Structures are given as C-alpha cells and as structure tokens.
Amino acid sequence: MMPHQSTAITVKNLTMAYGDYIVMRSLNFTAQRSEIKVIIGGSGCGKSTLLKHLVGLEKAASGEIFYEDQRFHPDSAEAAQIRRQFGVSFQSGALWSSMTLQENVALPLEQYTQLSASEIRDLVEFKLSLVGLAGFGHRYPSELSGGMQKRAGLARAIALDPKILFFDEPSAGLDPLSSRRLDDLILELRDALGATVIVVTHELASIFSIADTALFLDAESKTALCDGNPNDLVEDAQTEPKVRRFLTRGDSDNH
Amino acid sequence: MHGSFALFGKRAMGTFANMSNMKQTADWSTRRKKDVFIVHFSGAWVMEQVQPKMDSLRMDIESEAGLSTVHLEADHLTGWDSSLLVTVRQIYDWADSRGLQIQLDGMPEGVQNLVKLSRAVPENKQVEEDASDDFFTRVGEGSLGAYRGLNGYFEFLGNLFIHACAFLRGKGRIRAKDFMLILQATGAQAVPIVSLLSFLTGLIIAFIGVIQLQKFAADIYVADLVGLATTRELGAVMAGVIMAGRTGASFAAQIGSMQVNEEVDALTSFGIEPMQFLVLPRVVALVLMMPLLCACADFVAMLGGMVVAVMISEVSIAQYCNQIQAAVALTDLGVGIFKSAVFGLIIALAGCYRGLNCGRDASSVGRAATSAVVTSITWIVVADAIFAVMFHLLGI
C-alpha cells in the first residue's frame, strides 16, 4: 500500500440487482482515507444492499469496487486479505448466538492474532467498555436487549482495529445518550485509527454531527443524487430538492 | 355505548321500529347545487354500523351530467372512525379518476388531515413482473432451477473438499470448544435414544424369528438372524435414520437460523469461511461419531435379541453368545460400521447444505430442517442399496 494514496474506496459503475430486479444503476463514488461517509435515502432504496456489496456479501451485477488499488471481488483469492481490514456492524447485531459476548469479540482476535488468552481477555474487556458494556462479557446475546446486542456487535466490529468500518444503522433503536456516545465513538475511531467509515443511517442528528460526506441514493431514479457534505447540501440552493427535503425532514418545502 | 344499538343497526336499518336510532346510523344524503354534487354525511360512521353502499352513490353521481365538483360535508356526525375515512378516501379516489374536483372542507378537520396524509405518498404502481404461466416457460424454468440446484450442490461439495484438505494440512480454523460441543451433541447425547430403539428392534426381530424358527425346532438360529441382520444392516440404518431426524435436522436448523440472523454474514465479513467454521466441524464430528453409535446399536440390538431368545425359547445365554460368535464374522461388523460412517457423511452434508442455503425467514428454517431429514433418509436408503450390490459383487 502506498502511503501517498488517499482514496480508500472507489466504486465504479456499480449496478446492484436481485435477479432481474435492479436496485441501483451505475453508481460511482469514492471515499477518501479517514473520511466518514454516510449513505442516506428513503427506506428500501438499497442502502443496506450497497453496504453488502461493499463488504462482499452480495455480488455486483456489473461494475467494480476497489479498495485502494486492489480490485475487490468476493470470490477472488485476494478477497480474504482485503476483508481482514474490515469491521462490519450489522443492523441487528448479528452476534453469534452460541457464544458469549466475550467469545464473540474474541473470535476475530483468536483467528487473526497470536495474542495470548489473557491479552485477548483484556482487549475484549476494553472493547466492550468502549461501547458501554463492560462487565457483560459472560452474557449470551439472547440475554441482552436489542440495543445492547447492537452495541456488542459494534465492539466485535472494532475488535481488530479495522482500517475500514461499515455500520448498518448503528443508532437505530438506541436511546439518545447511547446514540450520542456512538457518534463520539465513531469520530474517535476515525481520529485515532485513521479509519475510513461508511455508515448507513437515518438519524439526522448523527448525519450532521459525524458525516464528512453524504451519499444520497434515490429509489425512483435508481442512482445516487448527490455526494457532499450534508451541511453544504442543505445550504446549497443547487442541491436536488429531494435531498434537501430529506435532510430537513421536509421543512424546506415551506420556504 | 355502541354495543346496544349496533345490534339493531345491523338488522333493522330503516325499519320503523328503529326510528329512534335512525339519526345514529351511518347515512348520507345527496343534493345538487349547479355543477357541485354535495354529499352530506350524518349519523354515526363507526365500524359497528351498516353503511350505505358506494355503488348507489357512484350511480347517482354518474347519472348527473355537467358536474365539475364533488363536495363532501358533515356537521352532525355523532361519531366517526376509520370506516368514514375509508369511505371518503374511496369517493376521493373515484372522483379523482373521473376528473372531478373534490372538496373536503365541510368535513371534520381530523378527516381532512388524515385523508390528505393517506394520499401524501402515491401508491406503488410498480407491478412485479409476473412469470407467464405458459407450459414451456414452466418446464424451462423448472429445469434451469434443477440445474442451478445441482450446480450448487457440486459447488458445496467441492468447497468442502478444499477446506477439508486445508484442515488436514493444519490450516483449519476450527474452534476446539465448538468441536467438542458438537462431538458431545452428536455422540454421547445420542446414545440413549439410539440404544433404546436398537434394543427394541433387536427384540422385535428375535421375536418374529423365534416364532418361525420354533416350527422347525431351530430356535438357536435366532442368534444368527439377529446377529447378521443387526451388524450388516439394521444397526447402521437405525442409527442413520435416528441421527438424520435428530442431528441432521438440528444442523440445518442451527445453521439456518444463523443465516436468518445474519450470523453467517458476520462470519464471512470477518473473512471466516462458514464452510470451515460451521460445516467442517459438524461433518467431521458426525463421521467420527456414527461408527461408535453404530457399534453401540449393534451390541444393544443383539442384547435385545438375547432377552427374547432366553425368555420365550430354550436357548441359554451361553448358547446364544456362542452362536453369535460363530455366525457373525468380523467383516460383517466391519461392513455395518463402514456404512454408518458413510451415512454420517450423508446426514451432515444434507443438514449443513440445507442450513447454508436457507432463506431469510423463520418458515424457511423449518423447510430447511424438513428437507435435511428427507434428503438424508432418502440418500441413506439409496446408499444402502448400492452397498448391498457392491458387497455382493465383492463377495464380502
């Protein structure tokens, strides 16, 4: 990896489809290193699908995804190498239900590092404390509330100090304080680790507080309508009205 | 409050006896003022009430020529709920489609706002493309589906083979703790049920055998019958069928619900192959445990046979044991045990394959479990038939 390289993710002409049903057509965008990019758009427009394509859980109908210079294709031999840099937090938490929280967070560490059991334990406890779950390590996912599961999923996502973090609706269903703490955590992770962060979210408050850029997906035209800083998007009169309505909860209609 | 007159309302709309309740039943009156058609709602527009039919209103409006506007009003409603909203919405949509203006300002404010809100987002007109029902299309799609299914199965087997090789070369990522738990669940915990059913099977075979053999005063040969039948066939098949129902279904359901819960995606996103992490330990565990269960089943079934032989015929325990020793060769035992390992492979493959290919909802987990059991039992029987021919040809 070249140090001067600053583009972390490049998406070229990505078309996503389920069978014959096209979700998004010819998406093009880039994410710089250490950028926090939020993907926004109405429900059902394909935000989570885009995330799944980026992570390699779905195969693109056409088009390419690059991480730095490397082309990413879920089936290729390099895919495993690229995936090692990912941390993914799923909408529902997706914790491994047969393992305790501790084991959940420890598994990636056991798989990919040579750390001793006690070092792993300390790391796990620390990661859990970052999401406010210190002391819950011995519980099973089914013994936790939905919000806690989600935060535990986050702790697992950041277990390996990933270079690229993907969050699928991280704050949906969290109380306002946890959700605020989560925003702070995302900003801290970016600042401390230099991680590139891709977030799918609906929370306007967190969009404005964390996003460097916002990519708006439009279900009707099946394309990205714009890509830019959310504050600028609201200010700029040139912005597509749809996007401004979204970012202002429809209030810009009345202006 | 509604209860009492709803009873009347349904039956006695407009009858004389019910006159006192008339102003409370749902009704409308219509009149025309120049090019405006006015519909006046009155009474209680609640779900318990019988409501006037839309059709008559439509016909009334259609019979008037030169209308430009439909005006809805209500000032003396005694109550309203969603049933009024539905009616207003229907009139609204219908009038709209006929190019008529519609005015709601005579309606209660709540009705105006809710109807407006319900029309805020246009109805999804995007129709899913219906596959045509033409015979050839169905045959073609069916064959393509079967072909894809076959491809999927081979892909699964090939993938598993690659990972099994990686595992043998020491590159596996199986968690020891998980593997031990699977061993326990597929091995030790299955012993009671396998033993019970094998014991009963041995009992039944010996019983039928003794009755028939007594006719020839050949009671002692019941040991041959039970010994050979269980070691060569029944031990392995019984263990296979029990494990298909017990463990094959549980593999499919476990992995299937992990699929539903995105847990499999989570593994993949960490670069951990589900094939290696979930499938391989289960396959290895079952292939290791099935021969042990089969040996257990063989032994217990012969024990069951002995109980019957000793009780209803004059064979002694020592005679029975001797006779078994003479009748059953080690190869017979080996044949059964070898077959059971293959059955174990079949069950584990079917269970894991169905689980990994499970859909994303609760009912597909059920389907995955069912089809895992059906697939494995079918293949166990098919494999057993193939083995029978093969061993015959080989002279084993």
XYZ file of C-alpha atoms in Angstrom:
651
model
C 0.000 0.000 0.000
C 1.361 3.351 -0.961
C 1.349 5.958 1.775
C 0.546 8.856 -0.548
C -2.538 7.113 -1.747
C -5.517 8.769 -0.153
C -8.505 7.158 -1.819
C -9.663 4.295 0.340
C -12.681 3.098 -1.606
C -13.539 3.585 -5.260
C -16.796 2.384 -6.720
C -17.057 2.359 -10.485
C -20.264 1.850 -12.423
C -21.665 -0.446 -9.794
C -25.033 -1.920 -10.692
C -26.788 -3.893 -7.997
C -29.607 -6.274 -8.712
C -31.537 -9.118 -7.156
C -32.214 -11.397 -10.098
C -33.881 -9.205 -12.712
C -34.827 -6.514 -10.242
C -32.365 -3.644 -10.417
C -31.768 -1.857 -7.135
C -29.245 0.797 -8.203
C -27.752 1.537 -11.561
C -24.190 2.695 -12.355
C -23.133 4.040 -9.001
C -19.888 5.965 -8.918
C -18.318 7.383 -5.814
C -15.128 7.415 -3.811
C -14.287 7.605 -0.138
C -11.029 9.166 0.982
C -8.976 7.696 3.738
C -10.241 8.810 7.166
C -13.460 10.013 5.646
C -16.791 9.378 7.293
C -19.310 8.824 4.573
C -22.957 8.327 5.340
C -25.291 6.651 2.903
C -28.766 8.107 3.117
C -32.032 7.725 1.264
C -35.616 6.664 1.830
C -36.389 3.193 3.147
C -35.991 0.447 0.609
C -33.713 2.418 -1.700
C -30.843 -0.042 -1.397
C -28.602 1.414 1.286
C -28.080 -1.867 3.087
C -27.704 -3.625 -0.246
C -24.929 -1.217 -1.168
C -23.239 -1.957 2.126
C -23.487 -5.687 1.456
C -21.867 -5.180 -1.922
C -19.058 -3.165 -0.394
C -18.424 -5.872 2.183
C -18.670 -8.594 -0.436
C -21.758 -10.390 0.829
C -23.513 -9.755 -2.482
C -22.021 -9.937 -5.932
C -22.326 -6.920 -8.195
C -24.438 -7.341 -11.328
C -21.808 -5.220 -13.059
C -19.170 -2.665 -12.145
C -16.198 -2.720 -9.845
C -15.202 -1.907 -6.310
C -11.611 -1.008 -5.412
C -10.006 -0.809 -2.013
C -7.056 1.489 -2.503
C -5.615 -0.074 -5.671
C -6.907 -3.560 -5.242
C -9.970 -4.702 -7.074
C -12.368 -6.397 -4.683
C -14.356 -9.365 -5.845
C -15.984 -11.585 -3.218
C -14.769 -14.817 -4.827
C -11.219 -13.837 -5.621
C -8.208 -15.057 -3.704
C -7.329 -11.543 -2.506
C -10.785 -11.024 -1.050
C -9.887 -12.649 2.262
C -6.852 -10.374 2.518
C -8.936 -7.260 1.893
C -11.686 -8.388 4.247
C -9.186 -8.552 7.078
C -9.180 -4.753 7.089
C -12.945 -4.579 7.508
C -15.052 -4.165 10.570
C -18.734 -4.649 9.938
C -21.553 -3.889 12.312
C -24.870 -5.335 11.239
C -28.309 -3.849 11.548
C -29.470 -6.438 14.048
C -26.141 -7.005 15.752
C -25.743 -10.465 14.205
C -23.870 -11.743 17.227
C -23.022 -15.428 17.163
C -25.741 -16.678 19.422
C -23.949 -19.781 20.641
C -21.136 -17.716 22.141
C -20.947 -15.237 24.994
C -20.213 -11.583 24.249
C -16.646 -12.133 25.299
C -16.233 -15.034 22.887
C -17.929 -13.051 20.160
C -15.455 -10.217 20.400
C -12.558 -12.593 20.993
C -13.173 -14.788 17.950
C -11.664 -12.433 15.335
C -8.719 -11.860 17.644
C -8.182 -15.588 18.092
C -8.421 -16.134 14.358
C -6.061 -13.433 13.225
C -3.630 -12.626 16.011
C -1.087 -14.566 18.006
C -2.101 -12.938 21.282
C -2.247 -14.957 24.459
C -5.561 -15.754 26.086
C -5.085 -13.175 28.825
C -4.136 -10.445 26.366
C -7.222 -11.239 24.357
C -9.337 -11.088 27.501
C -8.011 -7.623 28.336
C -8.586 -6.399 24.802
C -12.116 -7.765 24.754
C -12.951 -6.157 28.071
C -11.620 -2.854 26.768
C -13.598 -3.017 23.537
C -16.742 -3.849 25.456
C -16.155 -0.892 27.755
C -15.871 1.371 24.704
C -19.472 0.610 23.847
C -20.604 0.787 27.470
C -20.885 -2.949 28.033
C -18.058 -3.539 30.484
C -18.915 -6.457 32.735
C -21.397 -8.025 30.348
C -18.824 -10.278 28.709
C -20.097 -13.509 30.196
C -23.677 -12.986 28.971
C -25.104 -14.657 25.917
C -26.614 -12.441 23.188
C -30.109 -13.716 23.962
C -29.773 -12.366 27.499
C -29.308 -8.800 26.277
C -31.683 -6.151 24.985
C -31.699 -5.281 21.291
C -29.765 -2.063 21.833
C -27.118 -3.856 23.858
C -26.752 -6.544 21.208
C -26.219 -3.859 18.669
C -23.504 -2.206 20.712
C -21.863 -5.571 21.304
C -21.892 -6.107 17.544
C -20.047 -2.825 17.294
C -17.457 -3.907 19.832
C -16.889 -7.009 17.734
C -16.600 -4.930 14.569
C -13.785 -2.860 16.066
C -12.010 -5.835 17.642
C -9.203 -5.922 15.096
C -8.768 -2.128 14.820
C -10.035 -2.233 11.241
C -8.993 0.252 8.602
C -12.442 0.407 7.121
C -15.549 0.330 9.235
C -19.049 -0.359 7.975
C -22.047 0.427 10.107
C -25.570 -0.528 9.128
C -27.927 1.787 11.008
C -25.806 1.845 14.145
C -28.001 4.140 16.184
C -31.453 2.920 15.166
C -33.190 1.675 18.287
C -30.665 3.159 20.709
C -31.583 5.683 23.365
C -30.450 9.255 22.654
C -27.494 9.105 25.027
C -26.137 5.809 23.696
C -26.650 7.064 20.212
C -24.698 10.226 21.017
C -21.910 8.172 22.594
C -21.844 6.047 19.489
C -21.348 9.102 17.294
C -18.481 10.168 19.525
C -17.013 6.683 19.300
C -17.168 6.720 15.514
C -15.418 10.102 15.416
C -12.795 8.898 17.892
C -12.140 5.741 15.917
C -11.648 7.797 12.811
C -9.308 10.220 14.531
C -7.343 7.653 16.490
C -7.076 4.855 13.948
C -7.457 6.872 10.777
C -10.238 4.524 9.816
C -12.487 5.124 6.840
C -16.069 4.817 7.959
C -19.137 4.027 5.885
C -22.395 4.471 7.769
C -25.930 3.746 6.678
C -28.189 5.845 8.841
C -31.459 7.725 9.104
C -30.627 9.741 12.193
C -30.382 13.350 11.072
C -28.615 14.413 14.248
C -25.856 11.908 13.711
C -25.655 12.622 9.974
C -24.879 16.245 10.713
C -22.529 15.547 13.575
C -20.354 12.834 12.054
C -20.598 12.882 8.278
C -17.861 14.333 6.132
C -19.880 13.456 3.087
C -23.348 12.101 2.495
C -24.286 9.961 -0.468
C -27.979 10.149 -1.269
C -29.500 7.144 -3.002
C -32.768 7.696 -4.799
C -35.070 4.734 -5.263
C -37.038 6.269 -8.124
C -34.185 7.138 -10.453
C -32.091 4.237 -9.068
C -28.999 6.430 -8.863
C -27.083 8.475 -6.352
C -28.432 12.005 -6.477
C -25.565 13.713 -4.725
C -22.471 13.246 -2.696
C -21.235 16.030 -0.472
C -21.058 17.486 2.995
C -24.558 17.411 4.476
C -24.311 20.991 5.800
C -23.320 22.236 2.371
C -26.049 20.196 0.768
C -28.641 21.932 2.908
C -27.186 25.404 2.302
C -26.578 24.988 -1.394
C -29.513 26.090 -3.498
C -28.288 23.880 -6.334
C -28.925 20.734 -4.345
C -31.596 18.414 -5.604
C -34.817 19.367 -3.753
C -35.398 15.745 -2.782
C -32.149 15.638 -0.860
C -32.816 18.920 0.894
C -36.260 17.741 1.895
C -34.713 14.589 3.313
C -32.058 16.440 5.271
C -34.507 18.964 6.679
C -37.293 16.488 7.435
C -39.368 18.099 4.693
C -39.194 21.579 6.233
C -37.548 23.094 3.177
C -40.894 22.665 1.386
C -42.250 25.593 3.317
C -39.505 28.042 2.475
C -72.481 2.648 24.117
C -72.234 1.302 20.607
C -72.928 -2.250 21.622
C -76.632 -1.854 22.197
C -77.596 -0.093 19.035
C -75.098 -1.832 16.843
C -77.209 -4.909 17.408
C -80.245 -3.161 15.975
C -78.324 -1.304 13.385
C -77.149 -4.391 11.577
C -80.545 -5.962 11.340
C -83.016 -3.154 11.288
C -81.603 -0.423 9.102
C -84.513 1.857 8.255
C -87.305 -0.224 9.787
C -89.980 1.640 11.608
C -89.253 0.125 14.989
C -85.806 1.566 14.930
C -86.758 5.126 14.159
C -85.369 6.455 17.407
C -81.931 5.233 16.413
C -82.174 6.445 12.867
C -80.143 9.563 13.274
C -77.347 7.499 14.788
C -76.922 5.014 11.965
C -74.454 5.872 9.254
C -76.109 7.571 6.333
C -75.654 10.206 3.712
C -77.914 12.440 1.698
C -77.087 13.969 -1.639
C -78.177 17.066 -3.488
C -77.029 19.121 -6.409
C -76.197 22.795 -6.496
C -75.309 23.996 -10.012
C -72.274 21.926 -11.040
C -71.450 20.821 -7.494
C -72.609 17.470 -6.194
C -72.951 17.582 -2.430
C -72.762 14.500 -0.243
C -73.877 15.101 3.300
C -72.768 12.567 5.885
C -74.846 12.067 9.003
C -75.211 9.703 11.911
C -72.506 7.540 13.434
C -69.850 6.434 10.949
C -68.319 3.747 13.069
C -67.289 0.220 12.181
C -70.178 -1.417 14.034
C -72.724 0.358 11.829
C -74.037 -0.787 8.492
C -73.030 1.786 5.963
C -74.705 2.826 2.749
C -73.276 1.293 -0.393
C -70.723 3.122 -2.513
C -72.268 1.788 -5.731
C -75.529 3.679 -5.367
C -73.608 6.900 -4.762
C -71.464 6.290 -7.810
C -74.528 5.712 -9.927
C -76.146 8.867 -8.592
C -73.101 10.900 -9.484
C -72.721 9.274 -12.871
C -76.361 9.970 -13.771
C -75.853 13.702 -13.279
C -74.449 15.498 -16.289
C -72.201 18.535 -16.248
C -70.702 18.119 -12.790
C -67.340 19.625 -12.006
C -67.013 19.143 -8.266
C -67.949 16.731 -5.521
C -68.339 18.411 -2.189
C -68.292 16.304 0.971
C -69.726 17.749 4.149
C -70.819 16.653 7.572
C -71.884 18.736 10.502
C -73.927 16.473 12.712
C -71.856 13.301 12.886
C -72.408 11.590 16.223
C -69.152 9.694 15.833
C -66.676 8.578 13.233
C -63.700 6.276 12.900
C -61.625 4.730 10.132
C -64.706 3.462 8.322
C -65.604 7.059 7.441
C -62.036 7.682 6.343
C -62.128 4.657 4.051
C -65.397 5.808 2.506
C -64.153 9.348 1.990
C -60.911 8.059 0.534
C -62.823 5.814 -1.882
C -65.061 8.657 -3.017
C -61.995 10.873 -3.317
C -60.061 8.384 -5.474
C -63.060 7.554 -7.591
C -63.933 11.211 -8.212
C -60.294 11.954 -8.893
C -60.090 9.209 -11.507
C -63.181 10.656 -13.215
C -61.591 14.088 -13.404
C -63.915 15.667 -10.828
C -62.763 18.244 -8.326
C -63.212 17.251 -4.728
C -63.781 19.440 -1.702
C -63.338 18.130 1.810
C -63.621 21.409 3.673
C -67.041 20.574 5.007
C -65.719 17.500 6.781
C -64.292 17.419 10.322
C -60.716 18.624 10.378
C -59.384 15.253 11.506
C -60.940 13.569 8.486
C -59.485 16.145 6.122
C -55.993 15.779 7.558
C -55.925 12.001 7.706
C -57.244 11.593 4.178
C -54.693 14.114 2.972
C -51.941 12.216 4.806
C -53.049 8.893 3.344
C -52.702 10.384 -0.132
C -49.347 12.022 0.544
C -47.256 9.133 -0.779
C -48.601 7.804 -4.075
C -49.442 4.135 -4.284
C -46.666 1.869 -5.504
C -47.606 1.197 -9.101
C -44.557 -0.881 -9.830
C -46.002 -4.284 -10.606
C -43.756 -7.260 -10.076
C -43.355 -8.924 -13.423
C -45.498 -11.983 -13.424
C -43.836 -15.040 -14.819
C -46.093 -16.225 -17.591
C -47.823 -19.478 -16.888
C -47.056 -20.964 -20.257
C -46.203 -24.671 -20.060
C -42.822 -24.423 -21.776
C -41.783 -21.498 -19.606
C -42.534 -23.528 -16.514
C -40.671 -26.571 -17.792
C -37.735 -24.399 -18.809
C -37.608 -22.564 -15.519
C -38.000 -25.795 -13.611
C -35.080 -27.377 -15.444
C -32.923 -24.301 -15.030
C -33.742 -24.328 -11.331
C -32.824 -28.007 -11.041
C -29.610 -27.365 -12.938
C -28.705 -24.489 -10.647
C -29.527 -26.675 -7.642
C -27.232 -29.407 -8.916
C -24.508 -26.865 -9.558
C -24.959 -25.518 -6.057
C -24.601 -28.999 -4.607
C -21.377 -29.670 -6.506
C -20.041 -26.274 -5.554
C -20.765 -27.074 -1.930
C -19.033 -30.462 -2.141
C -16.014 -29.028 -3.935
C -15.721 -26.217 -1.450
C -15.955 -28.627 1.427
C -13.264 -30.800 -0.097
C -10.916 -27.831 -0.437
C -11.481 -26.853 3.164
C -11.109 -30.405 4.373
C -7.709 -30.524 2.637
C -6.754 -27.203 4.207
C -7.820 -28.574 7.558
C -5.727 -31.713 7.104
C -2.723 -29.558 6.249
C -3.205 -27.843 9.578
C -4.644 -24.611 8.231
C -8.008 -25.123 9.842
C -9.741 -22.536 11.928
C -11.997 -24.813 13.909
C -12.577 -23.744 17.491
C -11.730 -26.656 19.747
C -14.544 -25.776 22.129
C -17.174 -25.763 19.378
C -15.906 -29.037 18.008
C -16.078 -30.697 21.423
C -19.631 -29.469 21.922
C -20.666 -30.844 18.545
C -18.978 -34.160 19.355
C -20.904 -34.307 22.588
C -24.228 -33.448 20.950
C -23.811 -35.898 18.085
C -22.175 -38.639 20.109
C -22.750 -39.066 23.812
C -26.128 -37.350 23.875
C -27.475 -39.595 21.136
C -26.561 -42.822 22.923
C -29.774 -43.217 24.988
C -32.194 -42.870 22.074
C -30.074 -44.985 19.733
C -29.781 -47.676 22.406
C -33.460 -47.710 23.227
C -34.587 -48.012 19.618
C -31.939 -50.605 18.758
C -32.859 -52.667 21.790
C -36.480 -52.690 20.704
C -35.540 -53.520 17.111
C -33.448 -56.471 18.305
C -36.356 -57.591 20.434
C -38.807 -57.460 17.540
C -36.571 -59.334 15.100
C -35.812 -62.030 17.646
C -39.492 -62.371 18.458
C -40.543 -62.867 14.844
C -37.546 -65.139 14.306
C -38.152 -67.354 17.316
C -41.819 -67.919 16.440
C -40.912 -69.021 12.914
C -37.829 -70.991 13.859
C -39.633 -72.906 16.611
C -41.699 -74.579 13.873
C -38.509 -76.309 12.808
C -37.135 -76.670 16.316
C -34.303 -74.439 15.147
C -34.602 -71.833 17.933
C -30.895 -71.464 18.299
C -30.596 -69.905 14.844
C -32.330 -66.808 16.151
C -28.841 -65.729 17.178
C -27.680 -65.914 13.548
C -30.698 -63.969 12.427
C -30.347 -61.175 14.948
C -26.558 -61.086 14.734
C -26.310 -60.847 10.969
C -29.321 -58.582 10.479
C -28.127 -56.033 13.003
C -24.436 -55.981 12.241
C -24.758 -55.882 8.464
C -27.874 -53.759 8.059
C -30.068 -52.672 10.891
C -27.523 -51.205 13.282
C -26.216 -48.792 10.680
C -29.601 -47.999 9.162
C -31.331 -47.470 12.506
C -28.537 -45.257 13.756
C -28.606 -43.407 10.432
C -32.345 -42.769 10.490
C -32.292 -41.686 14.120
C -29.366 -39.349 13.562
C -30.957 -37.932 10.416
C -34.017 -36.981 12.407
C -32.108 -35.828 15.407
C -28.833 -34.322 14.275
C -29.393 -33.668 10.566
C -32.438 -31.559 11.414
C -30.603 -29.777 14.177
C -27.649 -28.928 11.908
C -30.000 -27.496 9.310
C -31.944 -25.516 11.895
C -28.838 -24.210 13.664
C -27.090 -23.035 10.533
C -30.381 -21.892 9.009
C -31.226 -19.675 11.946
C -27.687 -18.307 11.899
C -28.351 -17.445 8.272
C -31.610 -15.696 9.173
C -29.905 -13.786 11.965
C -27.084 -12.596 9.640
C -24.603 -14.531 11.787
C -23.260 -16.306 8.722
C -22.788 -12.931 7.019
C -20.943 -11.743 10.100
C -18.551 -14.683 9.806
C -17.973 -14.014 6.126
C -17.380 -10.328 6.756
C -14.560 -11.261 9.113
C -13.069 -13.411 6.395
C -14.014 -16.582 8.281
C -15.384 -19.166 5.873
C -18.687 -20.616 7.116
C -17.654 -23.787 5.315
C -14.654 -24.131 7.546
C -16.100 -22.749 10.712
C -19.565 -24.296 10.661
C -19.710 -27.154 8.180
C -16.382 -28.895 8.565
C -16.531 -29.498 12.335
C -20.050 -30.886 12.007
C -19.136 -33.214 9.165
C -16.003 -34.463 10.905
C -17.822 -34.920 14.211
C -20.655 -36.923 12.724
C -18.360 -39.097 10.611
C -16.375 -39.867 13.757
C -19.368 -40.487 15.987
C -21.594 -42.527 13.687
C -19.399 -45.677 13.736
C -19.389 -45.565 17.528
C -23.143 -45.176 17.635
C -23.480 -47.998 15.133
C -21.308 -50.291 17.244
C -23.421 -49.387 20.242
C -26.618 -50.063 18.273
C -25.269 -53.477 17.119
C -24.410 -54.527 20.622
C -27.661 -53.374 22.203
C -29.788 -54.942 19.454
C -28.101 -58.306 19.981
C -28.741 -57.882 23.671
C -32.416 -57.276 22.925
C -32.485 -60.402 20.794
C -30.938 -62.347 23.627
C -33.638 -61.267 26.065
C -36.333 -62.674 23.774
C -34.361 -65.814 22.915
C -33.772 -66.638 26.549
C -37.298 -65.823 27.652
C -39.522 -67.479 25.048
C -37.335 -70.276 23.771
C -34.994 -72.701 25.451
C -31.785 -71.057 24.322
C -29.438 -70.226 27.173
C -27.328 -67.079 27.396
C -24.127 -69.034 26.783
C -25.591 -70.797 23.738
C -26.815 -67.527 22.295
C -23.418 -65.877 22.732
C -21.619 -68.837 21.250
C -23.925 -68.996 18.293
C -23.484 -65.270 17.608
C -19.750 -65.644 17.770
C -19.911 -68.443 15.246
C -22.348 -66.705 12.910
C -21.089 -63.153 12.852
C -17.690 -62.621 11.326
C -15.645 -59.524 11.987
C -16.205 -58.459 8.369
C -19.964 -58.366 8.996
C -19.390 -55.973 11.853
C -16.948 -54.006 9.703
C -19.443 -53.705 6.853
C -22.064 -52.152 9.111
C -19.640 -49.804 10.760
C -18.185 -48.664 7.452
C -21.665 -47.984 6.136
C -22.558 -45.986 9.204
C -19.600 -43.657 8.629
C -20.863 -43.023 5.102
C -24.373 -42.418 6.447
C -22.889 -39.934 8.878
C -21.294 -38.084 5.994
C -24.612 -38.031 4.126
C -26.536 -36.714 7.125
C -24.011 -33.999 7.945
C -23.762 -32.865 4.327
C -27.514 -32.721 3.854
C -28.051 -30.864 7.126
C -25.312 -28.294 6.543
C -26.173 -27.793 2.877
C -29.821 -27.130 3.646
C -28.883 -24.860 6.512
C -26.482 -22.746 4.476
C -28.988 -22.449 1.641
C -31.794 -21.497 3.955
C -33.828 -18.399 3.114
C -34.096 -15.363 5.318
C -37.258 -16.012 7.291
C -38.494 -18.250 10.066
C -40.506 -20.593 7.855
C -37.515 -21.317 5.649
C -35.648 -22.631 8.707
C -38.468 -25.120 9.141
C -38.294 -26.065 5.481
C -34.532 -26.459 5.706
C -34.847 -28.836 8.661
C -37.559 -30.873 6.963
C -35.730 -31.205 3.700
C -32.489 -32.064 5.504
C -34.220 -35.051 7.110
C -35.963 -36.130 3.923
C -32.803 -35.775 1.835
C -30.633 -37.669 4.266
C -33.045 -40.565 4.788
C -33.545 -40.906 1.040
C -29.823 -40.956 0.390
C -29.193 -43.356 3.260
C -31.565 -45.857 1.677
C -30.107 -45.310 -1.794
C -26.554 -45.689 -0.468
C -27.546 -48.822 1.433
C -28.905 -50.364 -1.758
C -25.715 -49.514 -3.630
C -23.646 -51.031 -0.822
C -25.728 -54.208 -0.872
C -24.972 -54.729 -4.558
C -21.346 -53.699 -4.155
C -20.636 -56.018 -1.226
C -22.357 -58.848 -3.033
C -20.134 -58.341 -6.090
C -17.047 -58.063 -3.908
C -18.095 -61.158 -2.035
C -17.896 -59.527 1.381
